[in-house]
Structure formats: structure tokens, C-alpha cells
Amino acid sequence: MSVQRTSLLLALCAVLAPAALDAAARTSRPGARPAAARTAGRHHAPRVAPPAPQPPSLPAPAVVAGAEDRAARELGTWLDGLDGSGLVAGLAVAVVKDDRVLLQRGIGYADAAAQTPVTTDTVFRLASLSKAFAATVTGLLVQDGYLGWDTRVAGVLPTFTLKNTAAGERVTVRDILSHRVGLPHNTYDGLLEQDEPYQGLVERLKDVDPICGAGDCYSYQNIAFSLIGDVTYAVTGDFYYHQVEKRLFHPLGMATATYGRDALEGSASWARPHHRAGRRWVPFEPNETYYRVPPAAGVNASIKDMTQWLIAHMGGRPDVLSPQLLDTLHAPLVRTPTELRASPWRRNRLRDAEYALGWRVYDYAGETLVFHAGAVQGYRGMIAFLPKYRFGAVFLWNCESATPAGLLPMLLDRYLGLPQVDWAGVERLDSDGAAAGSD
């Protein structure tokens, strides 16, 4: 089988496979957590995760001089082909090495009906990329002495409880930010989507049968995760989003970053969500649902804003985010083995997958990759960086296409000198967006 045919088959798999994004509405099933990662002082029996499936053998990554510029140029070429292909409504991308912006670009439309283009100032919904903001602002509150990572949630929110009262008493701030509350995955998300109010769903957590003890296993959450907003108000007397604005958006120069639907629609340039209608992308009104859980999924931002966020998390803004805080936020706490099977590129590149505080941490072909993805209706996003090299990228798009998700591993492969695979199916597109060799 030729290399070209192999790449096309892999690309087809990437497009047809379910998008394994950390959605505000869809996430992985819980994986077990090794005893070594459990918080000291807990006495639950350790849960042992099954051995992780290993990807095919790969050559060791080999980053050569100028690799970042060549990788960014290649990404620009792929974007040229993708622009006008009809495979995506609109997309904004940034690539950064150290504090240097190698690429910052928009393609397609913020509003396909009005033919309004995506620019670097166009604001998108971030969905679950919001979770890193929640963990980071919590870290700043910990630094300032408002609370600790091991502060018990019930000690701050007296009405919080779980069905197992003793387990509920043990849940800590660290647990909720690493999805280790012990509830079934995505507890009550379905009811949130039926317009049940957030506060009522929090009160009903006490009715849910646990799947493990508090702190003992990974199970992705949106309702329980958003308790950090209530904790923030309880310890500061200020609204959660005010704290994020004051401590993160403003100091980092994230000038168009906001919270909520009204703020999104009030932006000078904002990306409408789109759905497919035949060969066209059609804009529709944003869904309010996950804006009701701001810590989990409430942030809006442009690619310019997210470039500053990426630089800060790669260590470029120690005046705002100290190296010690970044080490804490990015330190793995619990294994998430189902991530290893979530998409073709993950199956072929990841050797391990864990969750930290608002961030995923992957072993990507032997290199540490800090990552998160997000999805709500009509929006998708991915952010990732290699801490060792301070090289990273952000992708934001306003439709439910799987194509852009393959661009990230293609970029990483080029930078790391790994075998080239067309994970996104874009190398067959020419600069006019048509399939190469087509009429």
C-alpha cells in the first residue's frame, strides 16, 4: 500500500471517528486512579488501572534547529488548502515558541450567511478550555491565602453533601478541579441541557450513587467542577468571573476575553456557531446551556487572547503565573486511560494520559504534552504545548467538524520529527481548497 493511500485512509478514520474532545457535553468515561496519586490521609482501597495499550513503535523525537518555523509554515500551507474547502465554517489558529508568535491567523467565516471573515480578533466560545482558567484562578487564590488545595468543599459550602456523607466531607478543592469527586461521568449534564437550574442540580448531587470514594478515581464533570465558582464566592465575597477578569484577563492583556452569552454577542467580532445544511454552513443562535456553569465552560476569547494565555502557561509571564504555580497546575494527579483510545492520533501517539488541575497531561511519543479540548453545540477548541520546548498551539472553530482536530498532531509531528501522517486529511487539498487531482 502506498504512503499516500495510507495517509488518506488514516485521515478518513480521523474524520469518521467520534471527535474525542473534552466537551462540556461529552467526555470520557472514568478511568481508575493509581494509589500513588491519592491524597495522603485517605484510607480507601487503591484502584488499579488496567495496563495502557501501547502505540506502535516510533523513532525518538528529534527536534532540530528551526523546526518550529518549518512546522508553522507547513501549518500555514494546510490552512491555505483548508480555507475555501467547505470542511470548516471558520477557524482561528496560533502557534507559539517561547514567547514568539510564529503564526496567528483566521480562515473562513465568523458568520457564513453574512460572509463575515474570521480574524485574529474574532471571539469564540471556549467550552471546556474554560476549566484551566478555573484551576489557575484557584491557584492564585491559594497563593494569596484565601484557601488551600486541600480545603474541604463542605467546610466552605456547608450545604454541600453527597449520598455517602463521609465521602462528601472529604471532597477537596483539588478533587473537584481534577474530576475526582467520585460521581458518574458528566453527572446531571443531561438535566442541565433540559434547562434545569445549576443550583438545583448541585443540591441533587446527594441523590447520586457514587462510583468510587472521593479522590479515588477520575470521572469528568461539569456540574461538580463548577462548585469552584461557589467556593470562590464564599472565600472572597466576590463573583467568580470578577476574580478571573481581575487576576487573569486584565493582567495578561486578554482584552476581548469575557464570560457569558451576552458578552459573546456584545463582542465587536464574534463567531456564530454553524451547522451543516447540504454543502453549506448555516449560522444559528448560541445555546445558553453551558454558560450556566461558568467555571466548566463559560469563557469567550479570541485567538489573540488565547495566544497570551498560552504564553503565560508556557512560563512567559512569571509576573502573573509563577513557575511554582505552573508546576502545581500541570502536575498529573490521576490516570485517564480511555483517552488513549479516543481518536486515531491518540491511539498512535499517546503512551499515557492523566489529568492534572484543569489540564490533561499526555505522554506524546515520549514527550510531555499539556492539553485540553472543548466542545459545545457549534463550537470546538484545542490548546496544547510541550513544556520542555515551550512550543504550543491553539485552535478555535465554530462548527462541529472533526477536520481541525487533526491539525494539532500534524503540527506536533512536524516539530518533533515524527513520521508524517495526514491526520486531518488536508494534504490532499490544494491551495484553492479542492481535492488534489479532482476536476
XYZ file of C-alpha atoms in Angstrom:
439
model
C 0.000 0.000 0.000
C 1.452 3.407 -0.952
C 2.313 6.080 1.636
C -0.227 8.392 0.031
C -3.008 5.795 0.273
C -2.093 5.017 3.896
C -2.292 8.713 4.803
C -5.663 9.028 3.102
C -7.052 6.026 4.998
C -5.815 7.359 8.327
C -7.287 10.765 7.532
C -10.634 9.167 6.691
C -10.572 7.364 10.057
C -9.839 10.665 11.788
C -12.842 12.326 10.154
C -15.265 9.444 10.700
C -14.219 8.579 14.265
C -16.183 10.294 17.030
C -14.484 13.545 17.973
C -12.794 12.886 21.278
C -12.876 16.427 22.501
C -13.318 17.291 26.157
C -16.786 18.580 25.576
C -18.842 20.434 28.060
C -21.458 17.942 26.921
C -19.404 14.813 26.022
C -16.391 13.429 27.824
C -14.514 10.240 28.575
C -15.740 7.529 30.868
C -13.945 7.299 34.199
C -10.640 5.515 34.466
C -9.137 4.174 37.662
C -6.566 6.098 39.618
C -3.293 4.632 40.882
C -2.729 4.550 44.619
C 0.400 6.677 44.294
C -1.682 9.638 43.134
C -4.161 9.522 46.002
C -4.141 12.316 48.531
C -2.325 11.390 51.716
C -4.530 10.524 54.645
C -7.247 8.804 52.617
C -7.925 5.177 53.513
C -9.888 3.812 50.556
C -8.659 0.631 48.899
C -6.489 1.520 45.899
C -7.973 1.046 42.453
C -5.540 -0.305 39.888
C -5.937 0.870 36.293
C -5.634 -1.710 33.519
C -2.376 -1.620 31.563
C -2.454 1.134 28.958
C -2.416 -0.031 25.333
C 0.883 0.965 23.772
C 1.029 2.805 20.437
C 3.113 1.491 17.549
C 6.846 1.836 17.993
C 8.076 5.241 16.874
C 11.506 6.768 16.457
C 12.562 9.034 19.303
C 11.516 12.661 18.789
C 14.312 14.726 17.272
C 13.810 18.483 17.375
C 16.272 20.214 15.051
C 17.178 23.874 14.719
C 14.437 25.823 13.005
C 11.877 23.042 13.440
C 9.326 25.442 14.892
C 9.422 27.776 11.896
C 9.158 24.939 9.396
C 6.256 23.370 11.299
C 4.420 26.702 11.448
C 4.957 27.265 7.712
C 3.583 23.819 6.929
C 0.555 24.524 9.085
C 0.051 27.720 7.099
C 0.070 25.659 3.915
C -2.531 23.270 5.326
C -4.675 26.250 6.299
C -4.391 27.574 2.741
C -5.836 24.298 1.485
C -8.500 24.148 4.174
C -9.652 27.719 3.516
C -12.430 27.507 0.967
C -12.673 23.714 1.135
C -16.015 23.770 2.904
C -14.662 21.418 5.582
C -14.884 24.073 8.295
C -17.046 27.178 8.765
C -14.389 29.305 10.457
C -11.118 28.621 12.257
C -8.562 30.656 14.206
C -5.082 29.322 14.942
C -1.995 30.424 16.852
C 1.438 28.792 17.156
C 3.998 29.961 19.715
C 7.627 29.090 20.507
C 8.915 30.521 23.777
C 7.303 33.993 23.721
C 7.471 34.323 19.936
C 4.261 34.141 17.925
C 5.043 32.087 14.820
C 1.536 32.063 13.381
C -1.692 33.845 14.270
C -4.394 33.564 11.660
C -8.088 33.155 10.897
C -9.718 31.419 7.924
C -13.320 31.002 6.860
C -16.268 32.829 8.298
C -17.390 34.122 11.665
C -20.831 34.319 10.027
C -21.148 32.397 6.777
C -24.526 33.946 5.925
C -23.146 37.484 6.159
C -19.753 36.430 4.741
C -18.059 37.961 7.793
C -14.498 36.614 7.954
C -12.747 35.185 10.977
C -9.929 37.476 12.110
C -7.449 37.236 14.955
C -9.844 39.432 16.985
C -12.903 37.213 16.434
C -14.233 35.881 19.761
C -15.178 32.196 20.102
C -16.752 30.169 22.896
C -14.039 28.142 24.613
C -16.261 25.437 26.136
C -14.106 23.192 28.359
C -10.925 25.153 27.692
C -12.521 27.274 30.436
C -11.548 24.669 33.033
C -7.900 25.725 33.010
C -8.970 29.277 33.893
C -10.880 27.906 36.894
C -7.880 25.936 38.141
C -5.495 28.830 37.526
C -7.526 31.466 39.347
C -7.911 28.992 42.223
C -4.131 28.678 42.319
C -3.808 32.443 42.635
C -6.315 32.412 45.496
C -4.280 29.669 47.163
C -1.154 31.817 46.794
C -2.963 34.703 48.466
C -4.144 32.563 51.365
C -7.877 32.521 50.666
C -7.968 28.706 50.662
C -5.758 25.661 50.117
C -5.760 22.900 47.531
C -6.832 20.513 50.281
C -9.531 22.791 51.658
C -12.660 20.686 52.122
C -15.540 21.879 49.949
C -18.069 21.099 52.700
C -16.061 23.260 55.085
C -16.654 26.248 52.810
C -20.094 25.309 51.473
C -21.985 23.829 54.454
C -24.925 22.668 52.324
C -22.740 20.549 50.031
C -23.070 16.829 50.573
C -23.032 13.545 48.662
C -25.060 10.370 49.104
C -22.146 8.958 51.082
C -21.967 11.724 53.663
C -18.479 10.774 54.839
C -17.185 10.851 51.257
C -18.795 14.242 50.722
C -16.992 15.570 53.776
C -13.669 14.500 52.250
C -14.031 16.183 48.841
C -11.372 18.861 48.440
C -10.764 21.755 46.083
C -8.047 19.646 44.446
C -10.562 16.824 43.909
C -13.162 18.914 42.102
C -10.547 20.512 39.810
C -9.160 17.089 38.842
C -12.550 15.343 38.410
C -12.123 13.043 41.429
C -15.401 13.667 43.234
C -16.486 10.036 42.813
C -19.668 10.678 40.800
C -20.625 9.010 37.490
C -19.174 10.832 34.486
C -20.985 14.003 33.417
C -23.449 13.770 36.299
C -26.623 15.754 35.549
C -25.332 17.255 32.290
C -28.447 15.908 30.597
C -30.669 17.762 33.062
C -28.640 20.940 32.617
C -29.327 20.636 28.888
C -33.040 20.420 29.732
C -32.733 23.853 31.413
C -32.676 22.582 34.999
C -31.021 25.311 37.116
C -27.446 24.726 38.224
C -28.092 25.296 41.932
C -30.864 22.737 41.998
C -28.597 20.169 40.333
C -25.874 20.804 42.916
C -28.395 20.141 45.685
C -29.372 16.867 43.986
C -25.818 15.515 43.927
C -26.682 13.917 47.273
C -29.085 11.600 45.433
C -26.455 10.103 43.097
C -24.869 6.719 43.761
C -21.068 7.115 43.776
C -18.775 5.067 41.555
C -15.810 5.337 43.929
C -14.664 7.104 47.052
C -13.901 10.812 46.951
C -10.438 11.313 45.486
C -10.146 7.710 44.327
C -10.964 7.779 40.607
C -11.314 10.009 37.576
C -14.774 10.866 36.268
C -15.226 14.007 34.173
C -17.748 16.548 35.495
C -19.269 19.922 34.657
C -21.763 20.457 37.475
C -19.474 19.276 40.278
C -16.465 21.010 38.702
C -18.339 24.316 38.807
C -18.559 24.158 42.580
C -15.258 26.028 42.445
C -17.263 29.108 41.479
C -19.334 28.804 44.644
C -16.178 28.220 46.680
C -14.591 31.331 45.156
C -17.552 33.484 46.140
C -17.605 32.017 49.644
C -13.933 32.758 50.354
C -13.607 36.129 48.555
C -17.093 37.633 48.717
C -16.707 38.360 45.001
C -18.227 36.766 41.912
C -16.135 34.043 40.288
C -15.942 35.732 36.888
C -14.828 39.015 38.509
C -11.899 37.190 40.067
C -10.915 35.689 36.706
C -11.154 39.071 34.998
C -9.136 40.801 37.714
C -6.483 38.146 38.213
C -6.107 36.722 34.684
C -7.795 38.533 31.795
C -6.604 42.025 32.689
C -3.002 41.242 33.773
C -2.431 39.019 30.726
C -3.810 41.563 28.272
C -6.697 39.332 27.191
C -8.646 42.362 26.017
C -11.634 40.592 24.450
C -11.970 37.675 26.888
C -15.316 37.548 28.696
C -17.863 35.261 30.357
C -21.393 34.504 29.177
C -23.611 34.657 26.110
C -24.465 38.358 26.409
C -20.779 39.243 26.455
C -20.101 36.977 23.469
C -22.831 38.599 21.395
C -21.693 42.048 22.540
C -18.183 41.489 21.146
C -17.123 43.647 18.214
C -16.403 40.470 16.243
C -17.748 37.097 17.336
C -18.048 33.694 15.716
C -21.575 32.384 15.247
C -21.997 28.635 15.681
C -22.782 26.800 12.434
C -24.401 23.561 11.360
C -24.146 21.789 8.018
C -27.007 22.123 5.523
C -26.086 20.194 2.404
C -22.823 21.725 1.189
C -23.280 24.949 3.159
C -22.567 26.069 6.700
C -25.545 27.836 8.265
C -25.222 30.025 11.392
C -27.605 29.633 14.320
C -28.137 31.191 17.743
C -25.701 30.154 20.520
C -27.035 27.730 23.105
C -27.197 29.102 26.644
C -26.864 25.766 28.470
C -23.210 25.514 29.441
C -22.855 29.215 30.111
C -24.750 28.368 33.327
C -21.642 26.570 34.609
C -19.018 29.308 34.065
C -16.016 27.540 35.635
C -16.594 24.492 33.434
C -17.474 26.158 30.139
C -18.161 29.891 30.346
C -15.196 31.705 28.766
C -15.213 33.528 25.427
C -11.927 34.625 23.840
C -10.201 35.463 20.566
C -7.113 33.752 19.231
C -5.152 36.873 20.249
C -6.368 36.401 23.815
C -5.542 32.716 23.761
C -2.046 33.399 22.450
C -1.380 35.361 25.638
C -2.908 32.564 27.714
C -0.667 30.000 26.020
C 2.455 32.117 26.549
C 1.584 32.522 30.231
C 1.126 28.779 30.787
C 4.396 28.051 28.992
C 6.171 30.201 31.574
C 6.345 33.501 29.685
C 4.518 35.599 32.298
C 6.102 34.797 35.672
C 4.844 38.162 36.928
C 1.305 36.726 36.754
C 1.773 32.934 36.936
C 4.790 31.846 38.952
C 6.848 28.788 37.976
C 5.786 27.129 41.224
C 2.100 27.629 40.427
C 2.537 26.298 36.885
C 4.294 23.205 38.233
C 1.343 22.551 40.539
C -1.305 23.119 37.857
C 0.418 20.843 35.325
C 1.343 18.005 37.715
C -0.611 14.807 36.884
C -2.953 13.573 39.597
C -4.984 10.725 38.097
C -4.712 8.428 35.097
C -7.304 8.674 32.301
C -6.662 5.552 30.195
C -9.732 5.891 27.967
C -8.080 8.975 26.424
C -5.526 6.648 24.834
C -8.219 5.210 22.579
C -10.242 8.346 21.907
C -9.079 9.107 18.333
C -6.683 7.716 15.692
C -3.873 10.126 16.522
C -4.157 9.387 20.229
C -4.043 5.640 19.596
C -0.900 6.060 17.514
C 0.946 8.697 19.562
C -0.027 8.569 23.242
C 1.751 6.292 25.709
C -0.035 7.598 28.793
C -2.815 10.060 29.670
C -3.526 11.754 33.002
C -5.458 14.694 34.425
C -3.905 17.492 36.452
C -5.736 20.647 37.639
C -7.900 21.841 34.753
C -5.434 20.331 32.245
C -4.811 16.955 30.665
C -1.233 15.667 30.562
C -0.234 13.261 27.799
C 2.888 11.299 27.033
C 3.060 12.136 23.320
C 5.586 9.778 21.725
C 7.810 10.161 24.779
C 7.334 13.913 25.285
C 5.109 15.556 27.894
C 2.172 17.377 26.300
C -0.140 19.603 28.352
C -3.509 19.666 26.633
C -7.214 20.380 26.805
C -10.066 20.357 24.333
C -13.601 21.598 24.482
C -16.916 21.351 22.684
C -20.373 22.804 22.986
C -23.000 22.991 20.275
C -21.439 24.684 17.255
C -18.009 25.299 18.783
C -14.804 23.313 19.205
C -11.357 24.157 20.574
C -7.973 22.662 21.415
C -4.911 24.005 23.218
C -1.649 22.119 23.748
C 2.003 22.724 24.492
C 5.257 20.854 25.037
C 6.697 22.292 28.297
C 10.221 21.026 27.576
C 10.395 23.044 24.364
C 7.907 25.814 25.209
C 6.208 25.125 21.897
C 2.424 25.138 21.620
C -0.695 25.939 19.645
C -4.362 26.886 19.960
C -7.190 26.030 17.549
C -10.706 27.517 17.812
C -13.504 26.776 15.337
C -17.227 27.447 15.034
C -18.734 24.231 13.699
C -18.782 20.538 14.568
C -16.184 19.463 12.030
C -13.537 16.952 13.091
C -11.033 18.156 10.494
C -9.249 20.869 12.537
C -8.673 18.425 15.406
C -6.200 16.551 13.197
C -4.093 19.656 12.566
C -2.691 19.665 16.101
C -0.980 16.236 15.939
C 0.246 17.043 12.420
C 1.910 20.189 13.762
C 3.413 18.305 16.715
C 4.690 15.519 14.468
C 6.434 18.014 12.179
C 8.029 19.819 15.100
C 9.193 16.618 16.823
C 10.452 14.987 13.640
C 7.997 12.080 13.869
C 6.647 10.146 10.867
C 4.289 12.307 8.847
C 0.631 11.308 8.833
C -2.200 13.392 7.362
C -4.413 13.125 10.455
C -6.711 15.925 9.225
C -6.986 14.889 5.584
C -5.710 18.273 4.376
C -2.572 17.397 2.429
C -4.734 16.223 -0.461
C -6.242 19.732 -0.707
C -4.635 22.288 -2.996
C -4.336 25.965 -2.119
C -7.855 26.577 -3.542
C -9.385 24.115 -1.068
C -10.158 21.449 -3.687
C -9.010 17.844 -3.507
C -5.758 17.499 -5.400
C -6.314 15.800 -8.740
C -10.073 16.444 -8.741
C -11.962 18.080 -11.615
